[in-house]
XYZ file of N, CA, C and O in Angstrom:
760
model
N -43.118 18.550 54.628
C -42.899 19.615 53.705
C -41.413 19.828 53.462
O -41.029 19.852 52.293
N -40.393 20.011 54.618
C -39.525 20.052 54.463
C -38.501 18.568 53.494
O -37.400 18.645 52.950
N -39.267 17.591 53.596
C -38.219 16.661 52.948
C -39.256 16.645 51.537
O -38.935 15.772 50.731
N -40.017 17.187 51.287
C -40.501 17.374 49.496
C -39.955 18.551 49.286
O -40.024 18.844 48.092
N -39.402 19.413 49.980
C -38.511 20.718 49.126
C -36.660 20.096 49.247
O -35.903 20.259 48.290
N -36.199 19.421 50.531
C -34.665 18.492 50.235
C -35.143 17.393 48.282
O -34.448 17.442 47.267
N -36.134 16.795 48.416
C -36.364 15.812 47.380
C -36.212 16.865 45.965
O -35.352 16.747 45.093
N -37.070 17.685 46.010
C -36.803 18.374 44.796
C -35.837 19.528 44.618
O -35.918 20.153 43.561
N -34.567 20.040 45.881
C -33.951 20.694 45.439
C -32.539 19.131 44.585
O -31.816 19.036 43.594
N -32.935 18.206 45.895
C -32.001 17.240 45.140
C -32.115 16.672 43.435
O -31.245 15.957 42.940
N -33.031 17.019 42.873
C -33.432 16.264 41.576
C -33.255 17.590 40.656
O -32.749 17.571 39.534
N -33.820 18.903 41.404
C -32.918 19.763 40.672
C -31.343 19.840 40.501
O -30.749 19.911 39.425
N -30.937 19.820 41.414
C -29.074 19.556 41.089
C -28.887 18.285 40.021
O -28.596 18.364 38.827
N -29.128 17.155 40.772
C -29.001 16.249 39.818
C -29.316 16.452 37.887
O -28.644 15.966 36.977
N -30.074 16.987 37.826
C -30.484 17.613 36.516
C -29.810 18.729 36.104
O -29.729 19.105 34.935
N -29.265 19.330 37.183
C -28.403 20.547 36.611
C -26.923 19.576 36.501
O -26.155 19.973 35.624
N -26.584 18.689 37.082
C -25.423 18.227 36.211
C -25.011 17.615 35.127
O -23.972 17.784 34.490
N -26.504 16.385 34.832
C -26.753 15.835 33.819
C -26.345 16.819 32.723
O -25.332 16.744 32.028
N -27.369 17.824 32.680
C -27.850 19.095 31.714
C -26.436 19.819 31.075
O -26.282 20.064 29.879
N -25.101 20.198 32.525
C -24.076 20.553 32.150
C -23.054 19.611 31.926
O -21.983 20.178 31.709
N -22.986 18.366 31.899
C -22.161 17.521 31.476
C -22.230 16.802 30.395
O -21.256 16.241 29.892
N -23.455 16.761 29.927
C -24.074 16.792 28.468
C -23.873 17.397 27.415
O -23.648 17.003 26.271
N -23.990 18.624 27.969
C -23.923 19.788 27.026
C -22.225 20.204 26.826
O -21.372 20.399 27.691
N -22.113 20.257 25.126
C -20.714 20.947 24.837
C -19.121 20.249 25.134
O -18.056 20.862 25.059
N -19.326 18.665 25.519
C -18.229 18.091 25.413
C -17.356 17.682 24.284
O -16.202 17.281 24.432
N -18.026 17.816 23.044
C -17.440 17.789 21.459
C -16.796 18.565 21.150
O -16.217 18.482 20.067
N -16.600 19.856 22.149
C -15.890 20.881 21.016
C -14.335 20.860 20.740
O -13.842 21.508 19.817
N -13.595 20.072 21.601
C -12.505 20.632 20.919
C -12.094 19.108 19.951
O -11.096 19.130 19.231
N -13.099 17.663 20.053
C -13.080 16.632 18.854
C -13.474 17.710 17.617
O -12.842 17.553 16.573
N -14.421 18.736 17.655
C -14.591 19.337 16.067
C -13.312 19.968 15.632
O -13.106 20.126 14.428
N -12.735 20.212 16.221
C -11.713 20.932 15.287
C -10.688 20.176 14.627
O -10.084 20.331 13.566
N -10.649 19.161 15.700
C -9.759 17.708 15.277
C -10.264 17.526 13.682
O -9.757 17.859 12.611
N -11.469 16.857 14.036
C -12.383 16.147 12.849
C -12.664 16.855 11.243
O -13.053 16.370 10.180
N -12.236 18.303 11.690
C -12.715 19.499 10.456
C -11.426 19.308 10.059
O -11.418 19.042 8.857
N -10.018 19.329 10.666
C -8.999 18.994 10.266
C -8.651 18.036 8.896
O -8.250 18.202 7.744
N -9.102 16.845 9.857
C -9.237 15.365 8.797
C -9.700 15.428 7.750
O -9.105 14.988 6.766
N -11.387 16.228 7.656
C -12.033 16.312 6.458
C -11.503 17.204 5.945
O -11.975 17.387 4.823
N -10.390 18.183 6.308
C -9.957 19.311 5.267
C -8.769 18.484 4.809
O -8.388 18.942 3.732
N -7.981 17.381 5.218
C -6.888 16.831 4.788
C -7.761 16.143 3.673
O -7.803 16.946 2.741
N -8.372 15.177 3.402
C -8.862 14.196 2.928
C -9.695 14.843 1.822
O -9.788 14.177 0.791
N -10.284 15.962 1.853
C -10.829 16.843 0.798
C -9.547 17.181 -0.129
O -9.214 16.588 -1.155
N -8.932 18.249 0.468
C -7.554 18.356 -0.191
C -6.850 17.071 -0.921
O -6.269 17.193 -1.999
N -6.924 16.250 -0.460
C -6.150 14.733 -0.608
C -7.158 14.480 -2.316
O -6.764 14.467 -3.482
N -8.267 14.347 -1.824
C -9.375 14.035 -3.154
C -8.893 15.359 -4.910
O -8.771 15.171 -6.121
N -8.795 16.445 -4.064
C -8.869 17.414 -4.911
C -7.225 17.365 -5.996
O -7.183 17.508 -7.218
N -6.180 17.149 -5.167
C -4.962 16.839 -5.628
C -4.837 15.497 -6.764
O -4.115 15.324 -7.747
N -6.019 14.571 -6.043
C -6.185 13.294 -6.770
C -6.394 13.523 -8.055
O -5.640 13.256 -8.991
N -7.895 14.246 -8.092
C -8.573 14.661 -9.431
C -7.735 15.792 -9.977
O -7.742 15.629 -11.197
N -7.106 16.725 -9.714
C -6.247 17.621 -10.561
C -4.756 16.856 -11.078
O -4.251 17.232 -12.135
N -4.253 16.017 -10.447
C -3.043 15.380 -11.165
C -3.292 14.747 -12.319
O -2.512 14.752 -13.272
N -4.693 14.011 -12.288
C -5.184 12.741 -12.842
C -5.682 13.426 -14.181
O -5.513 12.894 -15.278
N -6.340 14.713 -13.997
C -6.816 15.683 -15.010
C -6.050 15.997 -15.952
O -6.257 16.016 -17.165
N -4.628 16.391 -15.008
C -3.378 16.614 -15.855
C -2.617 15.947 -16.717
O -2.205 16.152 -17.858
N -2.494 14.885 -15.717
C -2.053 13.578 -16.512
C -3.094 12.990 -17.960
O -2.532 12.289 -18.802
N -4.203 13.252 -18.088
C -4.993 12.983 -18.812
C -4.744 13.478 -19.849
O -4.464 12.756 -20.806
N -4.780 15.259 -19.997
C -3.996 16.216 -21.110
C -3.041 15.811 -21.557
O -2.878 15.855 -22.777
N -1.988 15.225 -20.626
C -0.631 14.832 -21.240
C -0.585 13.982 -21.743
O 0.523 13.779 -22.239
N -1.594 12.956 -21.986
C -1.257 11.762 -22.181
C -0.511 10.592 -21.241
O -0.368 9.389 -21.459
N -0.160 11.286 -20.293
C 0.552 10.280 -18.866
C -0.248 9.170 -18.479
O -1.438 9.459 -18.354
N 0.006 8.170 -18.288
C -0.748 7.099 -17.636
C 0.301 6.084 -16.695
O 1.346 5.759 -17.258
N 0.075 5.582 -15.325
C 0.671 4.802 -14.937
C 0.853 3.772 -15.306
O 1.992 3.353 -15.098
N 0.042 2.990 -15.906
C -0.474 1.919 -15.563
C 0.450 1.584 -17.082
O 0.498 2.331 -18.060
N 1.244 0.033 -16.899
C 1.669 -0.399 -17.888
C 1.622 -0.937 -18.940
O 2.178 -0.641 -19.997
N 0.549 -2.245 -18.533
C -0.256 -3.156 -19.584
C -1.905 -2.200 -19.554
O -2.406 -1.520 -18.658
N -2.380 -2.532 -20.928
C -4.060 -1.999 -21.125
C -4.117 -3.735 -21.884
O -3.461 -4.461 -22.632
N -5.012 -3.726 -21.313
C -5.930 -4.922 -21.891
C -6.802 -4.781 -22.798
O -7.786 -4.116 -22.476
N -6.749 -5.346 -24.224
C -7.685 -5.382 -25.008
C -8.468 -6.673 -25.790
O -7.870 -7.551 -26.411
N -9.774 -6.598 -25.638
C -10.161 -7.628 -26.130
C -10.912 -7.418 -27.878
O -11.631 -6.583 -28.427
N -10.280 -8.631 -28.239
C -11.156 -8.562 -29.674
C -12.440 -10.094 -30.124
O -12.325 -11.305 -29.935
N -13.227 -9.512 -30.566
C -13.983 -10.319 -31.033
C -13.632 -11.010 -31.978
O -12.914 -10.638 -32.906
N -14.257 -12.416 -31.776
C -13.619 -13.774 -33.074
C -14.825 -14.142 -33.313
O -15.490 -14.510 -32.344
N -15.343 -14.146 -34.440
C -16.587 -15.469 -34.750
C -15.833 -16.335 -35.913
O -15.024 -16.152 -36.822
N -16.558 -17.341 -35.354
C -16.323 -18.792 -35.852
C -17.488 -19.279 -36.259
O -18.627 -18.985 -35.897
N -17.018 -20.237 -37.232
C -18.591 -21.327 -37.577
C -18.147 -22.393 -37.558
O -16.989 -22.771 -37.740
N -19.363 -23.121 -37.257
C -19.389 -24.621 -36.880
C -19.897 -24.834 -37.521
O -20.646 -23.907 -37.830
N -20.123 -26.502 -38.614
C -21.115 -27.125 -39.397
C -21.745 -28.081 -38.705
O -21.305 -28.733 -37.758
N -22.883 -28.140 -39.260
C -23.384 -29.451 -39.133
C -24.194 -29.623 -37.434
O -24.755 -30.631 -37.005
N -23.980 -28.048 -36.602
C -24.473 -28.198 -35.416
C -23.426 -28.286 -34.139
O -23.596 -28.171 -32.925
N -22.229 -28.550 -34.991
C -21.302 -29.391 -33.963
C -21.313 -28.173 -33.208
O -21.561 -27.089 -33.738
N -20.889 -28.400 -31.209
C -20.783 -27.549 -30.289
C -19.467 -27.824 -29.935
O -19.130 -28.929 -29.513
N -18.435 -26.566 -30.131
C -16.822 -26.680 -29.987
C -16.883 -27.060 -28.433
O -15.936 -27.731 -28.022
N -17.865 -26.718 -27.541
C -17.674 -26.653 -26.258
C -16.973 -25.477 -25.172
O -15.788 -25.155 -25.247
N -17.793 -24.992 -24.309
C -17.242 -24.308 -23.032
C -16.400 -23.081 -23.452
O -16.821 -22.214 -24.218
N -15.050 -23.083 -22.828
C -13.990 -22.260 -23.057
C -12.917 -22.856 -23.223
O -12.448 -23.843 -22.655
N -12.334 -21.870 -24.469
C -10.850 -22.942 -25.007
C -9.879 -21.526 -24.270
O -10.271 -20.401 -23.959
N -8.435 -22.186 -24.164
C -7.553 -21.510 -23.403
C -6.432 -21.843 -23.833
O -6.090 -23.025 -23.855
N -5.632 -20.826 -24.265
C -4.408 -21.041 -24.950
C -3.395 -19.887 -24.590
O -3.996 -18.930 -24.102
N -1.921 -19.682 -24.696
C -1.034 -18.798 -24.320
C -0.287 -18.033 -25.598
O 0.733 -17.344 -25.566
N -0.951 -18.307 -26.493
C -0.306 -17.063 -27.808
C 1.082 -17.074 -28.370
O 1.666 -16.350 -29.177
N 1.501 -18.392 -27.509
C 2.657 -18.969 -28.206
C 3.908 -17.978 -27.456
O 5.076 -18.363 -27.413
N 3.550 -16.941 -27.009
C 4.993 -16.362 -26.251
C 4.488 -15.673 -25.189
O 3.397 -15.114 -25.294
N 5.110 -15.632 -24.202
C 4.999 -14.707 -22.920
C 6.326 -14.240 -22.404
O 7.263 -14.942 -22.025
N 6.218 -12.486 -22.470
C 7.089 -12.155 -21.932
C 6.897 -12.029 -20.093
O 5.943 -12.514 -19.485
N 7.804 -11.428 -19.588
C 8.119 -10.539 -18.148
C 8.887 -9.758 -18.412
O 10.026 -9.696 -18.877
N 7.799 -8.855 -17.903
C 8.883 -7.249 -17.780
C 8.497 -6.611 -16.388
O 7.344 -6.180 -16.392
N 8.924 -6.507 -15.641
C 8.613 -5.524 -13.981
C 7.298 -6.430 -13.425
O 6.295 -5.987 -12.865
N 7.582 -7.691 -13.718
C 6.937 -8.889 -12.839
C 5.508 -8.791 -13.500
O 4.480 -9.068 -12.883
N 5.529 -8.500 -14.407
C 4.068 -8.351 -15.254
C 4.313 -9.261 -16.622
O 5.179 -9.100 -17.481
N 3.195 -10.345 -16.542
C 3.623 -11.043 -17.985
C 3.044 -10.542 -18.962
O 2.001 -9.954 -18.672
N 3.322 -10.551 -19.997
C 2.372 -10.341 -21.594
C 1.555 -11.825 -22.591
O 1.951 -12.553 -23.501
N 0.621 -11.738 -22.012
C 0.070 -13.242 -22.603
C -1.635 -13.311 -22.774
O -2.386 -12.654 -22.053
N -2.170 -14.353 -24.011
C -3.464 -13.732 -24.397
C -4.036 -14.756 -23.877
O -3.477 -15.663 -23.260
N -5.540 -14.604 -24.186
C -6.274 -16.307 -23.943
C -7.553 -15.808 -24.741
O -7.708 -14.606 -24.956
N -8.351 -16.639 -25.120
C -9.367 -17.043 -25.466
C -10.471 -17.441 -24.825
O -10.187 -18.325 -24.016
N -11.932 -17.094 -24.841
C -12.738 -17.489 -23.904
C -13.970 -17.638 -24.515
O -14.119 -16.500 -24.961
N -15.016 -18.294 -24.863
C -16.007 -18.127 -25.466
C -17.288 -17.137 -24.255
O -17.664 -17.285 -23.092
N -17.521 -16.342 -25.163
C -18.230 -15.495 -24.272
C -19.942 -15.131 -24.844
O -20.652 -14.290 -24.292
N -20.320 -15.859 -25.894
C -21.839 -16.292 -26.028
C -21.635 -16.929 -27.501
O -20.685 -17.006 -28.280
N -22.835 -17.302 -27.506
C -23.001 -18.580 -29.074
C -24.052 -18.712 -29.419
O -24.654 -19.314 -28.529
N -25.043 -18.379 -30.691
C -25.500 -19.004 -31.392
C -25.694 -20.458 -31.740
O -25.222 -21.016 -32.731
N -26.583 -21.105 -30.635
C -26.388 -22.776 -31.695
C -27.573 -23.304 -31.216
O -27.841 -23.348 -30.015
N -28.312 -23.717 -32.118
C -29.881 -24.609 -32.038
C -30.066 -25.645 -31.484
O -29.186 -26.451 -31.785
N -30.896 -26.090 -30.708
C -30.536 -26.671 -29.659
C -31.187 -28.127 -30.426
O -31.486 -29.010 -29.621
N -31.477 -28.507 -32.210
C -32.079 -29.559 -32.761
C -31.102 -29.772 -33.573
O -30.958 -30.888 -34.072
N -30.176 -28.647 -33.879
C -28.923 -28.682 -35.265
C -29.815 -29.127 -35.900
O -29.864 -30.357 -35.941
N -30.573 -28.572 -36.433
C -31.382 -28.238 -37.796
C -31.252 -27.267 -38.431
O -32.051 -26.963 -39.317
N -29.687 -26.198 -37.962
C -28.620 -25.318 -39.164
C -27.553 -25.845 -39.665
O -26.899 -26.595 -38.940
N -27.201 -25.637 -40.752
C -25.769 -25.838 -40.617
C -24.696 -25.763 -40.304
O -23.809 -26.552 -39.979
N -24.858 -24.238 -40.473
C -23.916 -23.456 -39.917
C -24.196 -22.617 -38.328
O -24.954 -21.650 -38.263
N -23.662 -23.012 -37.451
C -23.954 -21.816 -36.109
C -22.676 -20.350 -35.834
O -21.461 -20.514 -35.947
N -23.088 -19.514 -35.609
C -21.881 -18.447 -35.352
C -21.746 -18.564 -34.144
O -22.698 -18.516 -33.365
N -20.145 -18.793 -33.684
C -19.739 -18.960 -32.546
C -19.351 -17.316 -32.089
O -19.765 -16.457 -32.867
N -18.854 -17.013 -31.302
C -18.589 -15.610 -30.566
C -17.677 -15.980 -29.367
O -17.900 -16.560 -28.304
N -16.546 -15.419 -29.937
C -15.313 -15.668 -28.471
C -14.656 -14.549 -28.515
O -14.811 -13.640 -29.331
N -13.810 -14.610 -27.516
C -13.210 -12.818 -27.297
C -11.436 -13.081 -27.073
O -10.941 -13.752 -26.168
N -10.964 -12.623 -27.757
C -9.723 -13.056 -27.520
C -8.932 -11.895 -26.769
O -8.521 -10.961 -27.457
N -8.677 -11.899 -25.287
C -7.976 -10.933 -24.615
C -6.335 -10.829 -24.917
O -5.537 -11.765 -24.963
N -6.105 -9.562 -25.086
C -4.379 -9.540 -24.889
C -3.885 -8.267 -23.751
O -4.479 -7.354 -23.178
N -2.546 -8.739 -23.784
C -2.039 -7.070 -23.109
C -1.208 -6.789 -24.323
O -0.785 -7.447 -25.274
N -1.145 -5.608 -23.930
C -0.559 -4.411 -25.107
C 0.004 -3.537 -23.859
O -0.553 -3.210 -22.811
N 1.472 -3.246 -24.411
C 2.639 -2.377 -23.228
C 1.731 -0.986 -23.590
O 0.999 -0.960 -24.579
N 1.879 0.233 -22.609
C 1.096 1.183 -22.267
C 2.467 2.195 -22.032
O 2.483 2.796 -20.958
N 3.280 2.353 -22.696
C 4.420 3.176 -23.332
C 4.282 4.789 -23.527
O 4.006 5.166 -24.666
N 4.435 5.671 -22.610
C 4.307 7.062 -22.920
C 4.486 7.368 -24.244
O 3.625 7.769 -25.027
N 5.621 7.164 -24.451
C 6.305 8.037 -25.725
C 5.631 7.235 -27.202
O 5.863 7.590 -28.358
N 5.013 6.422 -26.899
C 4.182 4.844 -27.584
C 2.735 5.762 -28.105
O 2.344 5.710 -29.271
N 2.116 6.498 -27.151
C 0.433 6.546 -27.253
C 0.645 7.685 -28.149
O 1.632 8.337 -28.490
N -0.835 7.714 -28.468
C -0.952 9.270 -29.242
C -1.766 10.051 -28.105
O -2.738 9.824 -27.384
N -0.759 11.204 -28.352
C -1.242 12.501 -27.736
C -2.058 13.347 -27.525
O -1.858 14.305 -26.778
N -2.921 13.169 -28.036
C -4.727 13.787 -28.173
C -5.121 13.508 -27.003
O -5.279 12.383 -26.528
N -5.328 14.744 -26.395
C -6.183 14.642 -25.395
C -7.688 14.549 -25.549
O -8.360 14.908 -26.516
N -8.203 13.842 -24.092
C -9.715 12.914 -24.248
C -10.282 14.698 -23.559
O -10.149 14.889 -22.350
N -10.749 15.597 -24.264
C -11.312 16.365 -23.653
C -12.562 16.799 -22.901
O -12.719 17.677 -22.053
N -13.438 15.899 -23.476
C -14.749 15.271 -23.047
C -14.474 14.776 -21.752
O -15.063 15.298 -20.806
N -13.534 13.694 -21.522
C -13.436 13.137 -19.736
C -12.940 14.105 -19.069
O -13.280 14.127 -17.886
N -11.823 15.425 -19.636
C -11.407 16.116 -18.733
C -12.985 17.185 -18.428
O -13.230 17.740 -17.357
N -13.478 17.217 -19.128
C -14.771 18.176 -18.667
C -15.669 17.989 -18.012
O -16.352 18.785 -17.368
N -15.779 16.320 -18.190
C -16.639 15.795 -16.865
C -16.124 15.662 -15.231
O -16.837 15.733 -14.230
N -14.542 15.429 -15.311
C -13.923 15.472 -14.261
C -14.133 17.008 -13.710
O -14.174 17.310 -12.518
N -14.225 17.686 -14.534
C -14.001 19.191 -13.998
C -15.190 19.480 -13.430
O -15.117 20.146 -12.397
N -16.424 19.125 -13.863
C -17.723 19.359 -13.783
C -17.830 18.775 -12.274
O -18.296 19.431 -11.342
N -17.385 17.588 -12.170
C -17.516 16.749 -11.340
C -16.449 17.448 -9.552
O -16.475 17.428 -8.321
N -15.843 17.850 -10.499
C -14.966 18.782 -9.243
C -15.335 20.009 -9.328
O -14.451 20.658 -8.768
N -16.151 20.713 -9.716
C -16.762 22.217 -9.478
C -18.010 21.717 -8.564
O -18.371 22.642 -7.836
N -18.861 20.413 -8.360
C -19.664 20.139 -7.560
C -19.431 20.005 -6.049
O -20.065 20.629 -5.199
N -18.382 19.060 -5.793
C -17.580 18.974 -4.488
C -16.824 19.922 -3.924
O -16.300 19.666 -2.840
N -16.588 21.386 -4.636
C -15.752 22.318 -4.803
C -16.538 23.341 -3.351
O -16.043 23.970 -2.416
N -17.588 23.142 -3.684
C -18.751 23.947 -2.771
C -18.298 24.138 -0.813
O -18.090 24.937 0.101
N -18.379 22.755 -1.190
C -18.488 21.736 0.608
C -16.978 22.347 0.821
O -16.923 23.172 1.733
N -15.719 22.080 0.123
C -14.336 22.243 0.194
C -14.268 23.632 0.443
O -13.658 24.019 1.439
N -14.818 24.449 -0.334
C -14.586 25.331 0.265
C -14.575 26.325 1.361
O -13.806 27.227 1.692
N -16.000 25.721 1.938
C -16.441 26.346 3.046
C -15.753 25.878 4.383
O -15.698 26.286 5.543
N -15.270 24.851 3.676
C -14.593 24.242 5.248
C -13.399 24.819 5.576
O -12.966 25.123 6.687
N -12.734 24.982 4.095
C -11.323 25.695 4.458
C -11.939 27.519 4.732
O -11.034 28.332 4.919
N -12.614 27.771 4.738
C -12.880 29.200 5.282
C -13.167 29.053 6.992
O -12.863 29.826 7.901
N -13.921 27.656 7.024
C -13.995 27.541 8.477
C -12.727 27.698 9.812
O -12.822 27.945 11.014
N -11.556 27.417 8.890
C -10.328 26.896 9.155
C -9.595 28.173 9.201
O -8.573 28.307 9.873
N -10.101 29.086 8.509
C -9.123 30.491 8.485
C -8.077 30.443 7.249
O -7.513 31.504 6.984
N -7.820 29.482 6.597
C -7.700 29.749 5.387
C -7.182 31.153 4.576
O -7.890 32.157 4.491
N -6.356 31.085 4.226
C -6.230 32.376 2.985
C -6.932 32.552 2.421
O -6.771 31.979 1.343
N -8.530 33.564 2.525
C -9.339 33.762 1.981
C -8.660 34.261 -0.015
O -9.385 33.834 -0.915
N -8.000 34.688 -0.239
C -7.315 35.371 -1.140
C -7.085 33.919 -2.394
O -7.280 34.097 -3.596
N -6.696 32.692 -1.867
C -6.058 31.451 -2.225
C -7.187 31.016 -2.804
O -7.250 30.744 -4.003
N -8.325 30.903 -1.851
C -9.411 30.186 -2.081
C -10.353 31.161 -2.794
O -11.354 30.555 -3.175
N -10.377 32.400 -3.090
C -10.527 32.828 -4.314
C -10.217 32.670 -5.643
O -10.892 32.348 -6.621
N -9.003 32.975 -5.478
C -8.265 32.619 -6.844
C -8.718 31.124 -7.483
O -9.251 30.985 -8.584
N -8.395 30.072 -6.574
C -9.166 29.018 -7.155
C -10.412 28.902 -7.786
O -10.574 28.715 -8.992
N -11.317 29.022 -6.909
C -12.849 29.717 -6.939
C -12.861 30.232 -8.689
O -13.384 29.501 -9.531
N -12.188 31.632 -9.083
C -11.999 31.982 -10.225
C -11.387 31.235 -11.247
O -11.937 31.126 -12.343
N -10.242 30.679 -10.985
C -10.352 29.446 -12.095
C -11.078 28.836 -12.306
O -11.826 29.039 -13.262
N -11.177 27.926 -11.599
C -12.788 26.560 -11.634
C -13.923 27.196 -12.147
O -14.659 26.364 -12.679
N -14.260 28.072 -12.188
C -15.280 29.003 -13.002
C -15.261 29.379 -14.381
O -16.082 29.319 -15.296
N -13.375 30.027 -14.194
C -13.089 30.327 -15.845
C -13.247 28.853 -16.502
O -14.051 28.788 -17.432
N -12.531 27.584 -16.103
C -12.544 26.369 -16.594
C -14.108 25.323 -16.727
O -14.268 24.230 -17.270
N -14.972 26.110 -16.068
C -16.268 24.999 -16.085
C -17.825 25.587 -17.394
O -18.973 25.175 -17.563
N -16.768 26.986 -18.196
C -17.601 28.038 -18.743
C -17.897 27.582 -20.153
O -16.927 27.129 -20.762
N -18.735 27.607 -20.610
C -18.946 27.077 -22.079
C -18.445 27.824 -23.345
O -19.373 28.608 -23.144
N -18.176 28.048 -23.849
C -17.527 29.108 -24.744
C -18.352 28.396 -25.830
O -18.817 27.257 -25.781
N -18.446 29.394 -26.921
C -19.116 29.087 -28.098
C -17.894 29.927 -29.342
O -17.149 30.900 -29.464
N -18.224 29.120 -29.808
C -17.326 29.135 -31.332
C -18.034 29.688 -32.489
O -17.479 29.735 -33.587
């Protein structure tokens, strides 16, 4: 009797340490981790509000835009020009290690596989760069993308916020925001 009450006070302890060494060793990784996701939220939110801005303004980083145009061609008699033709547009610049130069690519075709047409329509795409010049673009803002961006950041806005309240946060700050993003996500009628 006595070594079935040693056996089970021993399996009770043992279980009482499991039980307390188990329990509640995460807490001070959460505050770490709520940290990160409040940097990296913030980080996202700065992303989409510069990018928003920049959008209104017309700002863009990016130097070259690529544009492609469509070419059709005809062939007689059936003939198949073949594959992809590739050519350099006769000039290429460098400017900030970026060249300016086009090519040609056939990118689908029309053609009978008996040439029993005469004529087939070929379809090729002729890519170029075109410089991407601030003072160059027109100024009209795309207001449609800024409204989806906004839309799109009044959704994620939710999660962000609660975390920075978790954090202690300037409740006052994260109001004010709160009230913009609201005034800005509102439909107005004309």
């Amino acid at each position: 009797m006595k070594n079935k009450f040693v056996k089970l006070m021993l399996y009770i302890v043992i279980f009482s340490i499991l039980i307390l060494s188990l329990t509640g060793c995460n807490k001070s990784d959460d505050s770490k981790e709520l940290q990160e996701k409040i940097d990296a939220e913030l980080s996202y939110l700065d992303t989409k509000l510069v990018a928003m801005l920049n959008k209104v303004n017309g700002i863009s980083y990016e130097n070259y835009i690529v544009k492609a145009d469509e070419i059709t061609t005809k062939s007689q008699n059936g003939e198949d020009s073949g594959g992809s033709q590739s050519s350099n547009g006769g000039a290429s610049s460098e400017e900030g290690g970026k060249s300016n130069s086009s090519s040609e690519g056939t990118s689908s075709g029309n053609s009978s596989s008996g040439g029993s047409s005469d004529q087939d329509n070929k379809n090729s795409v002729k890519y170029s760069m075109e410089g991407n010049e601030i003072l160059l673009q027109e100024r009209t803002p795309d207001w449609n993308t800024v409204k989806a961006e906004i839309e799109k950041l009044y959704c994620s806005w939710s999660t962000v916020m609660l975390d920075l309240y978790k954090v202690n946060t300037n409740n006052q700050d994260i109001l004010n925001f709160n009230t913009d993003l609201d005034i800005a996500t509102r439909q107005y009628k004309k």
